[in-house]
Short mmCIF file of C-alpha atoms and ligand atoms in Angstrom, two decimals:
data_model
loop_
_atom_site.label_atom_id
_atom_site.label_comp_id
_atom_site.label_asym_id
_atom_site.label_seq_id
_atom_site.Cartn_x
_atom_site.Cartn_y
_atom_site.Cartn_z
CA MET D 18 103.70 0.40 31.77
CA SER D 19 105.98 2.01 28.97
CA ARG D 20 108.09 5.87 30.16
CA ARG D 21 107.09 7.13 26.76
CA LEU D 22 106.46 10.15 28.37
CA GLU D 23 109.91 9.91 30.02
CA GLY D 24 110.95 13.61 30.40
CA LYS D 25 107.57 15.13 29.20
CA HIS D 26 105.63 17.76 31.98
CA ALA D 27 101.73 17.78 32.75
CA LEU D 28 99.74 20.36 34.66
CA ILE D 29 96.57 18.14 36.05
CA THR D 30 94.04 19.97 37.83
CA GLY D 31 91.68 18.66 40.21
CA ALA D 32 94.76 16.04 41.56
CA SER D 33 94.07 16.14 45.33
CA SER D 34 91.59 13.22 44.14
CA GLY D 35 89.85 11.46 42.06
CA ILE D 36 90.07 11.01 38.29
CA GLY D 37 93.01 13.51 38.58
CA LYS D 38 94.60 12.03 40.71
CA CYS D 39 94.37 8.45 38.63
CA ILE D 40 95.68 10.61 35.55
CA ALA D 41 98.32 12.35 37.69
CA SER D 42 99.72 8.56 39.03
CA GLN D 43 99.23 7.01 35.83
CA LEU D 44 101.11 9.52 33.67
CA ALA D 45 103.89 10.09 36.38
CA GLU D 46 103.86 5.78 35.69
CA MET D 47 104.45 7.03 32.09
CA GLY D 48 107.39 9.00 33.04
CA ALA D 49 105.65 12.66 32.96
CA ASN D 50 106.86 14.91 35.45
CA VAL D 51 103.60 16.49 36.58
CA THR D 52 102.20 19.67 38.33
CA VAL D 53 99.67 19.09 40.72
CA VAL D 54 97.10 21.96 40.43
CA ALA D 55 93.75 21.33 43.09
CA ARG D 56 92.57 23.70 46.95
CA ARG D 57 93.82 20.78 49.21
CA LYS D 58 97.47 21.13 49.64
CA ASP D 59 98.35 18.85 52.08
CA ARG D 60 97.31 16.20 49.65
CA LEU D 61 98.64 16.90 47.33
CA GLU D 62 102.34 17.51 48.97
CA LYS D 63 101.36 13.17 49.44
CA LEU D 64 100.35 12.40 46.24
CA ALA D 65 103.47 14.21 44.86
CA ASP D 66 105.96 12.97 47.51
CA GLU D 67 104.50 9.33 46.42
CA LEU D 68 104.81 10.11 42.60
CA LYS D 69 108.69 10.97 43.80
CA SER D 70 110.20 8.21 45.02
CA LYS D 71 107.62 5.51 43.61
CA HIS D 72 108.10 6.62 39.74
CA GLN D 73 111.46 9.01 39.76
CA VAL D 74 109.93 12.09 37.95
CA ALA D 75 110.47 15.62 39.28
CA ALA D 76 106.15 16.76 40.88
CA SER D 77 105.65 19.70 42.59
CA VAL D 78 102.09 21.64 43.87
CA VAL D 79 100.13 24.53 43.23
CA ALA D 80 97.62 25.12 45.98
CA GLN D 81 95.18 27.12 43.86
CA ASP D 82 90.94 27.83 43.90
CA LEU D 83 89.83 27.95 40.42
CA ALA D 84 87.25 29.71 41.28
CA GLU D 85 89.38 32.40 42.39
CA ASP D 86 89.92 36.10 39.90
CA ASP D 87 93.23 34.81 37.18
CA ALA D 88 92.63 31.75 38.98
CA ALA D 89 94.75 30.23 35.68
CA GLN D 90 96.97 33.07 35.27
CA LYS D 91 98.42 32.23 38.87
CA ILE D 92 99.24 28.67 37.75
CA TRP D 93 100.69 29.91 34.84
CA ASP D 94 102.70 32.12 36.57
CA ARG D 95 103.95 29.60 38.45
CA CYS D 96 104.77 26.48 36.47
CA GLN D 97 108.05 25.99 36.56
CA SER D 98 109.29 24.39 33.26
CA PRO D 99 107.40 24.76 29.10
CA LEU D 100 104.51 22.42 29.46
CA ASP D 101 103.93 19.05 26.86
CA ILE D 102 100.44 18.18 28.57
CA VAL D 103 97.78 20.02 30.17
CA VAL D 104 94.57 18.07 32.20
CA ASN D 105 91.95 20.24 32.25
CA ASN D 106 89.70 17.65 35.24
CA ALA D 107 88.86 20.11 37.99
CA GLY D 108 85.19 20.13 38.51
CA PHE D 109 82.32 20.15 40.53
CA GLY D 110 78.42 20.02 39.83
CA THR D 111 75.80 20.25 42.75
CA LEU D 112 72.98 18.43 42.46
CA SER D 113 68.96 21.03 43.45
CA PRO D 114 67.21 22.93 41.93
CA PHE D 115 68.30 26.01 39.76
CA SER D 116 66.29 28.46 42.06
CA SER D 117 67.46 26.81 45.59
CA GLN D 118 71.42 27.35 44.27
CA SER D 119 73.19 30.11 46.09
CA GLU D 120 74.49 32.86 43.09
CA ASP D 121 78.54 32.93 44.85
CA GLY D 122 77.53 28.61 43.77
CA ILE D 123 76.46 29.13 40.11
CA ALA D 124 79.40 31.72 38.87
CA ALA D 125 82.04 28.82 41.38
CA LEU D 126 80.46 26.32 39.39
CA ILE D 127 80.82 27.90 35.93
CA ALA D 128 84.58 29.98 36.63
CA VAL D 129 85.61 26.45 37.60
CA ASN D 130 83.71 24.23 34.91
CA ILE D 131 83.81 26.46 32.33
CA SER D 132 86.57 30.21 32.36
CA ALA D 133 89.62 28.41 33.98
CA LEU D 134 89.53 25.59 31.56
CA THR D 135 88.95 28.05 28.76
CA GLU D 136 92.10 29.98 30.34
CA LEU D 137 94.82 28.02 30.83
CA SER D 138 93.99 25.85 27.68
CA HIS D 139 94.21 29.51 25.90
CA HIS D 140 97.55 29.96 27.43
CA PHE D 141 98.66 26.26 26.19
CA VAL D 142 97.94 26.16 23.03
CA THR D 143 99.52 29.40 22.33
CA GLU D 144 102.61 29.37 24.66
CA ARG D 145 103.44 25.32 22.60
CA ILE D 146 102.07 27.49 18.81
CA ARG D 147 104.83 30.35 19.35
CA ARG D 148 107.45 28.19 20.48
CA GLY D 149 106.82 26.25 17.66
CA GLU D 150 106.37 22.47 19.83
CA GLY D 151 103.13 19.99 19.59
CA GLY D 152 101.48 18.68 22.39
CA TYR D 153 97.74 17.38 24.82
CA LEU D 154 94.99 18.56 26.39
CA LEU D 155 92.85 16.48 27.86
CA GLN D 156 89.14 18.22 28.85
CA VAL D 157 87.22 15.67 31.46
CA ALA D 158 83.19 16.49 30.57
CA SER D 159 80.94 14.06 31.18
CA ILE D 160 78.68 12.69 29.51
CA ALA D 161 75.98 15.11 31.44
CA ALA D 162 77.44 16.66 27.86
CA PHE D 163 74.86 14.83 26.50
CA GLN D 164 70.67 16.00 27.74
CA SER D 165 69.59 18.23 29.20
CA ASN D 166 69.96 18.11 33.13
CA PRO D 167 67.08 18.52 35.49
CA TYR D 168 68.51 19.45 39.22
CA PHE D 169 72.29 19.31 37.81
CA ALA D 170 71.49 22.73 35.27
CA VAL D 171 74.42 24.83 35.15
CA TYR D 172 76.90 21.40 35.36
CA GLY D 173 75.11 19.63 32.99
CA ALA D 174 75.11 23.11 30.67
CA ALA D 175 79.22 23.49 31.45
CA LYS D 176 80.18 19.88 30.39
CA ALA D 177 78.33 20.11 27.40
CA TYR D 178 80.66 23.54 26.57
CA VAL D 179 84.00 21.51 27.26
CA CYS D 180 83.32 19.40 25.48
CA ARG D 181 81.67 21.51 22.02
CA PHE D 182 84.46 23.69 23.59
CA SER D 183 86.82 21.05 23.03
CA GLU D 184 86.51 19.09 20.12
CA ALA D 185 86.02 22.86 18.05
CA LEU D 186 89.47 23.95 19.12
CA ASP D 187 91.19 19.94 18.90
CA PHE D 188 89.11 21.19 14.93
CA GLU D 189 90.93 24.12 14.82
CA LEU D 190 94.02 22.60 15.11
CA LYS D 191 94.60 20.41 13.01
CA GLY D 192 97.80 20.65 11.57
CA THR D 193 99.56 21.73 14.64
CA ASP D 194 100.73 18.05 16.52
CA ILE D 195 98.64 19.26 18.96
CA SER D 196 95.56 18.16 20.61
CA SER D 197 92.01 18.51 22.16
CA THR D 198 90.63 15.21 23.29
CA CYS D 199 87.63 15.64 25.84
CA LEU D 200 86.86 12.73 27.66
CA CYS D 201 83.57 11.90 28.81
CA PRO D 202 82.86 9.85 32.45
CA GLY D 203 79.87 7.93 33.29
CA ALA D 204 78.95 8.07 36.91
CA THR D 205 82.81 7.16 38.78
CA ARG D 206 83.85 6.07 41.90
CA THR D 207 85.12 9.19 43.56
CA GLU D 208 83.77 11.82 45.95
CA PHE D 209 82.69 14.13 43.02
CA VAL D 210 79.06 12.49 44.49
CA GLU D 211 78.94 13.15 47.81
CA HIS D 212 80.17 16.66 47.20
CA ALA D 213 77.51 16.73 44.72
CA GLY D 214 74.69 15.78 46.72
CA VAL D 215 73.81 12.74 45.00
CA ASP D 216 71.77 10.10 47.03
CA VAL D 217 73.13 7.32 45.47
CA SER D 218 70.75 4.82 47.06
CA ALA D 219 67.87 6.89 44.96
CA VAL D 220 69.75 6.19 41.53
CA PRO D 221 68.00 3.50 39.80
CA ALA D 222 69.84 0.01 40.21
CA ILE D 223 71.23 0.46 36.42
CA GLY D 224 72.50 3.59 37.24
CA ARG D 225 74.43 1.90 40.10
CA ALA D 226 75.48 -0.74 38.22
CA THR D 227 77.46 1.18 35.45
CA PHE D 228 79.98 2.84 38.07
CA MET D 229 83.19 2.83 36.86
CA SER D 230 86.72 3.24 39.14
CA ALA D 231 88.57 6.25 38.88
CA GLU D 232 92.19 4.42 37.57
CA LYS D 233 89.61 3.16 35.07
CA THR D 234 88.41 5.98 33.33
CA ALA D 235 91.03 7.68 33.51
CA ALA D 236 92.99 5.36 31.58
CA ILE D 237 90.64 6.04 28.94
CA GLY D 238 91.45 9.73 29.27
CA ILE D 239 95.13 9.24 28.75
CA LYS D 240 95.05 6.61 26.61
CA ALA D 241 92.45 8.63 24.12
CA MET D 242 94.59 11.65 24.81
CA LEU D 243 98.13 10.21 23.08
CA LYS D 244 96.38 8.55 20.23
CA ARG D 245 95.30 11.70 19.61
CA LYS D 246 91.84 11.17 19.55
CA ARG D 247 88.72 13.45 19.74
CA LEU D 248 86.55 12.08 22.05
CA VAL D 249 86.22 8.98 24.84
CA VAL D 250 82.98 8.55 26.43
CA ALA D 251 84.63 6.03 28.95
CA GLY D 252 82.58 2.98 29.30
CA ALA D 253 80.66 0.63 27.16
CA PRO D 254 77.24 1.43 29.01
CA ASN D 255 77.84 5.23 29.39
CA LYS D 256 78.72 5.36 25.19
CA PHE D 257 75.30 3.18 24.29
CA ALA D 258 73.62 6.02 26.16
CA ALA D 259 75.73 9.01 24.67
CA PHE D 260 75.10 7.45 20.78
CA GLY D 261 71.27 7.07 21.43
CA ASN D 262 70.64 9.73 23.26
CA ARG D 263 70.90 11.47 19.03
CA PHE D 264 67.43 8.94 18.18
CA VAL D 265 65.26 9.77 21.44
CA PRO D 266 63.03 14.02 21.50
CA SER D 267 64.78 15.66 23.86
CA THR D 268 61.58 15.83 26.15
CA ILE D 269 62.07 11.75 26.97
CA THR D 270 66.60 12.28 27.30
CA THR D 271 65.39 14.96 29.79
CA ALA D 272 63.13 13.18 32.33
CA LEU D 273 65.75 10.65 31.86
CA ALA D 274 68.12 12.04 33.40
CA SER D 275 66.10 13.79 35.52
CA LYS D 276 65.83 9.87 37.14
CA MET D 277 69.16 8.37 36.78
CA MET D 278 69.77 11.64 38.99
CA GLY D 279 67.77 10.32 41.37
CA GLY D 280 64.60 13.02 40.61
CA ARG D 281 63.12 15.67 42.63
CA LYS D 282 60.67 18.17 43.80
CA ASN D 283 60.54 21.02 42.03
CA ASN D 284 59.76 24.22 44.64
CA SER D 285 56.57 25.20 44.59
CA SER D 286 55.34 28.55 43.58
CA LYS D 287 52.80 30.61 42.15
CA PRO D 288 51.36 30.74 38.77
CA ILE D 289 50.97 34.06 37.10
N1 NAP A 1632 82.64 11.11 39.25
C1 NAP A 1632 82.11 10.97 38.31
O1 NAP A 1632 80.53 10.59 38.53
C2 NAP A 1632 81.94 12.29 37.27
C3 NAP A 1632 81.18 11.71 36.38
C4 NAP A 1632 81.33 12.88 35.03
C5 NAP A 1632 82.31 13.67 34.90
N2 NAP A 1632 83.38 13.76 35.68
C6 NAP A 1632 84.39 14.84 36.53
O2 NAP A 1632 84.96 14.17 36.82
C7 NAP A 1632 86.04 15.60 37.13
C8 NAP A 1632 86.96 15.01 37.90
O3 NAP A 1632 85.58 14.64 38.87
P1 NAP A 1632 86.22 13.62 39.95
O4 NAP A 1632 85.18 12.55 39.78
O5 NAP A 1632 87.55 13.15 39.94
O6 NAP A 1632 85.19 14.41 41.70
P2 NAP A 1632 86.51 14.42 42.72
O7 NAP A 1632 87.26 13.25 43.47
O8 NAP A 1632 85.27 14.99 43.71
O9 NAP A 1632 87.95 15.31 41.92
C9 NAP A 1632 87.60 16.22 42.16
C10 NAP A 1632 89.16 17.14 42.02
O10 NAP A 1632 88.76 19.18 41.95
C11 NAP A 1632 89.15 19.46 42.71
N3 NAP A 1632 88.47 20.68 42.37
C12 NAP A 1632 86.84 20.90 42.91
N4 NAP A 1632 86.96 22.17 43.39
C13 NAP A 1632 87.73 23.23 42.64
C14 NAP A 1632 88.10 24.86 43.35
N5 NAP A 1632 87.51 25.31 43.14
N6 NAP A 1632 89.43 24.43 42.95
C15 NAP A 1632 90.59 23.78 42.06
N7 NAP A 1632 90.55 22.41 42.52
C16 NAP A 1632 88.48 22.21 42.62
C17 NAP A 1632 88.83 19.05 44.14
O11 NAP A 1632 90.90 19.31 44.67
P3 NAP A 1632 90.42 19.86 46.33
O12 NAP A 1632 88.51 20.07 46.83
O13 NAP A 1632 90.39 19.50 46.87
O14 NAP A 1632 89.75 22.01 45.36
C18 NAP A 1632 89.48 17.53 43.47
O15 NAP A 1632 90.86 17.45 42.73
C19 NAP A 1632 85.96 16.11 37.76
O16 NAP A 1632 85.55 17.22 35.80
C20 NAP A 1632 83.68 15.79 37.28
O17 NAP A 1632 83.18 16.61 36.54
C21 NAP A 1632 83.26 13.51 37.09
#
């Protein structure tokens, strides 16, 4: 791999596992110095040590819960040098009926998937414009952004926000050397599925067959970001699903999304 990012500085959220860890590793392999962010400090420190010795780059760690107030500001204040690349990858979902989720859990999901991403994007874009310098934003959404997602309602809506926000921001940035690329992964083999409470055995075989590796998803996102593409859906089956959704009534895509996530019986309630 060429070291085309030698001397550049990239910040990657959610780098303690999965897609974010792979993005950090691949950017470091391309020569970028990295700052990795997540809550699990031990994992971040291990990754930073590995990247320093394997790729001769600088690697620093910011252990931060993105659900905390002012998380984005705290991360920004701790970055030691100007950033050329920000990857807003941290995210999680909870597969369960909306009515059974706690208010704190919903607030944390919105804070991590939406608020922190928006605030870090704002810090980055305003600083790059002030400096008169270019840069890259990579926003990790999901193919959940392309339809309504029963039992994943807040997560899916949050990813639709990421997608619409990133596309609009990229349009606004025309004429600058700053871009915002939205990566929409489909099912990817990471810890996400387990943390979300998805029973993979209940997912139809056709859905299980589309699972991708985190390495491949990360590589697709980085390639699109460096080409300043506005949107990339990872993998042919996911592209087909995202594109096909445009021609199918939402009653059908919503029912299909529920089935693909293993479906669930709703909470019972008395009629009013
Ligand atoms: N895997 C999939 O099937 C899939 C599909 C579509 C989209 N995505 C999206 O891809 C992105 C990466 O997910 P992944 O699949 O790589 O899952 P993952 O392995 O669970 O990684 C999620 C990352 O986000 C971090 N994170 C979660 N909550 C956080 C918090 N409160 N504060 C700081 N960091 C937090 C985690 O770190 P700590 O736990 O150490 O904090 C971890 O590094 C997410 O935005 C996800 O929504 C995943």
